[in-house]
Short mmCIF file of C-alpha atoms in Angstrom, two decimals:
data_model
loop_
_atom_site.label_atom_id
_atom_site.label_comp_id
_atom_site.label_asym_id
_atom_site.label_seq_id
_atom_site.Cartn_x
_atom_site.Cartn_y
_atom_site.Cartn_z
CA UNK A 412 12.31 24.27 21.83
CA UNK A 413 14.32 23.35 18.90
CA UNK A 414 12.84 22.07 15.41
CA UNK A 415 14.32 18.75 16.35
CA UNK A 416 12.41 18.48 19.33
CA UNK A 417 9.41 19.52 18.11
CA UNK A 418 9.36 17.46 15.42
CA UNK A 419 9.96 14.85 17.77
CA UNK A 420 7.09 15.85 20.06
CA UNK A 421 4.84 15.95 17.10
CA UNK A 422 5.36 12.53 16.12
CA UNK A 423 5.37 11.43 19.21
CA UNK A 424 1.35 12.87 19.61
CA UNK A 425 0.71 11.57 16.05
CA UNK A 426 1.58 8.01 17.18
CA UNK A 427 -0.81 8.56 20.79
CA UNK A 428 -3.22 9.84 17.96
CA UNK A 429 -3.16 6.85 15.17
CA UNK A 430 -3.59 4.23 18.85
CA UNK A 431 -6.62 6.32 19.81
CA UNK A 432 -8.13 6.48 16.26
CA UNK A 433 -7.25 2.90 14.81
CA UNK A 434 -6.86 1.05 17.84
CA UNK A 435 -9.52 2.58 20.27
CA UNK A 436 -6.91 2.64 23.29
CA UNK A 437 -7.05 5.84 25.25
CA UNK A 438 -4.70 4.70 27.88
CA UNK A 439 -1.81 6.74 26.35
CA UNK A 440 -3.29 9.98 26.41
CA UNK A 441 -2.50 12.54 29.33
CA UNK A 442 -5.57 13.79 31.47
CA UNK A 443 -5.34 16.55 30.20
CA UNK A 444 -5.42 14.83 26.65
CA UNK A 445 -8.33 12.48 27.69
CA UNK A 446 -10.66 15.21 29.12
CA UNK A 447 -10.39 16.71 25.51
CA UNK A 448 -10.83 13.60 24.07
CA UNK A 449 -14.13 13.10 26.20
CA UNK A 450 -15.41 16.36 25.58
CA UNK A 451 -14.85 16.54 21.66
CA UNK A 452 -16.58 13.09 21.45
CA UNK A 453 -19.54 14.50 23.44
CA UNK A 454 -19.83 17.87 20.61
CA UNK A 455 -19.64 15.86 18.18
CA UNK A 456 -22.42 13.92 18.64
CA UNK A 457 -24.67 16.87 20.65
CA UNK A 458 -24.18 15.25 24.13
CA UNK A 459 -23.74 17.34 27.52
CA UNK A 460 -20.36 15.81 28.70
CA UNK A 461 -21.51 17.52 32.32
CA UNK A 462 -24.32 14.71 32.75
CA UNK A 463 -21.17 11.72 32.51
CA UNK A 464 -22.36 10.24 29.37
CA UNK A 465 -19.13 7.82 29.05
CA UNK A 466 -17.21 5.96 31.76
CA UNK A 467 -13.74 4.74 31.13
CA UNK A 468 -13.17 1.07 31.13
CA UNK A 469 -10.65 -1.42 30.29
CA UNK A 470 -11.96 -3.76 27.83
CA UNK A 471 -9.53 -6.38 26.23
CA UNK A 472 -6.58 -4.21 27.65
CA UNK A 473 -7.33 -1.39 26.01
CA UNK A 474 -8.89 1.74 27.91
CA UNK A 475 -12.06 3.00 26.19
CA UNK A 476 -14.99 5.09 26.59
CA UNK A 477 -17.96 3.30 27.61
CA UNK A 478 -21.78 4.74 26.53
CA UNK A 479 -23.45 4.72 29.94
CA UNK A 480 -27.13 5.16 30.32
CA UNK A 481 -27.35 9.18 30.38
CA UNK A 482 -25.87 8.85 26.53
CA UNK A 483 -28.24 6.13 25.28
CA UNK A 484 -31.09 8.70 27.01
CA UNK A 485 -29.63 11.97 25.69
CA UNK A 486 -29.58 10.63 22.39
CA UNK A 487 -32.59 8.76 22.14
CA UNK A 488 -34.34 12.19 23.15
CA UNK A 489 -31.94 14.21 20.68
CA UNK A 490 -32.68 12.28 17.81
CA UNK A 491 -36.24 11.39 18.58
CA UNK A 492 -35.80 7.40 18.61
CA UNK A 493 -38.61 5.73 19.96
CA UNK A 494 -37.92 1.45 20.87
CA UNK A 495 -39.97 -1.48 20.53
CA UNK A 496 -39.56 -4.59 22.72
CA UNK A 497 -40.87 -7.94 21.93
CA UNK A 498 -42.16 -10.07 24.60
CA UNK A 499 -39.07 -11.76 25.44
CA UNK A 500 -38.05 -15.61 25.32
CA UNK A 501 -36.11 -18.36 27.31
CA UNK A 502 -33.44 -20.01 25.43
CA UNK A 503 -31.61 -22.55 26.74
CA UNK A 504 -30.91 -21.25 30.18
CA UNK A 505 -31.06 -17.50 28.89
CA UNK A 506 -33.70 -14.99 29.08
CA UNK A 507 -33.47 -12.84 25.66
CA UNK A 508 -35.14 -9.65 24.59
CA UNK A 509 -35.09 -8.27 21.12
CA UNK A 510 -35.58 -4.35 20.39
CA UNK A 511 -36.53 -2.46 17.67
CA UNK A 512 -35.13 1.14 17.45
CA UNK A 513 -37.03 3.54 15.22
CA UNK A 514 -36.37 7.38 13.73
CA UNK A 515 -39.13 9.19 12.77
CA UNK A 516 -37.89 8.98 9.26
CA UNK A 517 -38.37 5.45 9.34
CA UNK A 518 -34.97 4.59 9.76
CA UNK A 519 -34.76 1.33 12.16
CA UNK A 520 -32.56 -1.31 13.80
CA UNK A 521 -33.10 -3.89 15.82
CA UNK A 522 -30.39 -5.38 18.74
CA UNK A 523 -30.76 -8.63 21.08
CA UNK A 524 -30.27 -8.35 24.61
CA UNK A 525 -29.59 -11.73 26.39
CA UNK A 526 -28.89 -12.63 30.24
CA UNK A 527 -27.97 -15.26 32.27
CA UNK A 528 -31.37 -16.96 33.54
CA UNK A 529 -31.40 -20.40 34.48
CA UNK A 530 -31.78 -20.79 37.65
CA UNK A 531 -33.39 -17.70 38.86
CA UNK A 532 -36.81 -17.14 40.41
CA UNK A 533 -39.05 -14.37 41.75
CA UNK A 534 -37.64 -11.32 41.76
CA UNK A 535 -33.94 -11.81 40.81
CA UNK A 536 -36.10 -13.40 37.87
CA UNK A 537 -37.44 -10.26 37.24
CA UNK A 538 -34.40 -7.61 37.58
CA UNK A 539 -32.89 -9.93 34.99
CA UNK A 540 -35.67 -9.45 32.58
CA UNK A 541 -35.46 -5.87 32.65
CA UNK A 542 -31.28 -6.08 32.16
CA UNK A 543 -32.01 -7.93 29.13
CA UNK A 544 -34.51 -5.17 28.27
CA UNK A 545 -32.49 -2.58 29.02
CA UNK A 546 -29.47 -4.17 27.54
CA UNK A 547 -31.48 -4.86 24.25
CA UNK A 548 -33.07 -1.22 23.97
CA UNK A 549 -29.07 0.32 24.75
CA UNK A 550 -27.59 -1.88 21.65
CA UNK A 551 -30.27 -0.69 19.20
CA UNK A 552 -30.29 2.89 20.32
CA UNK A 553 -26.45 3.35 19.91
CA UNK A 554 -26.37 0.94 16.40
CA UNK A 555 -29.23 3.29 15.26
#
């Protein structure tokens, strides 16, 4: 390969690079590039990139790694993080729950998690309280 080309070919990846970096769009890497990607993320935060941690999703046209339940467990347990819920409130048509996420340090957060709610009963009722739970203890363990 000549210098041209891979100068070329470098700027080329530096480009890729600067959209994965400032703009959060994986959707030009390679697979090859992405798997990489997905597995340097997972080192660098102490996650096992075997358990699926992240899922890939298109979110406002840009493809992105998504922090799926095994990561918001792995880390919780990796960095000791122990959550507090509050009892949970209707709000205009929405059921909301509010979590506190703590380090032993005494380090904390706290994130809202808020569903759709205003029409439900019985048990749809309650799988929606316990998204909003989960959704709430999720946002404070990743902010945290």
């Amino acid at each position: 390969m000549t210098d041209k080309a891979l100068a070329t070919r470098d700027q080329s990846e530096a480009k890729i690079l600067e959209q994965v970096v400032i703009g959060g769009d994986l959707s030009k890497l390679s697979s090859p590039q992405r798997v990489r990607y997905y597995q340097t993320v997972c080192e660098s935060i102490g996650l096992n990139p075997l358990t699926q941690p992240f899922a890939y999703l298109t979110l406002n046209k840009r493809l992105v790694l998504y922090a799926r339940k095994e990561a918001t467990d792995q880390l919780g347990a990796i960095r000791k993080i122990s959550i507090t819920l509050d009892d949970g409130a209707h709000v205009t048509g929405v059921y909301r729950v509010k979590a506190r996420a703590s380090l032993p340090d005494g380090r904390f957060t706290e994130a809202t998690g808020a569903v759709a709610a205003e029409s439900l009963k019985g048990e749809a009722l309650a799988n929606a309280m316990m998204k909003a739970e989960t959704k709430a203890a999720r946002r404070a363990t990743l902010r945290l």
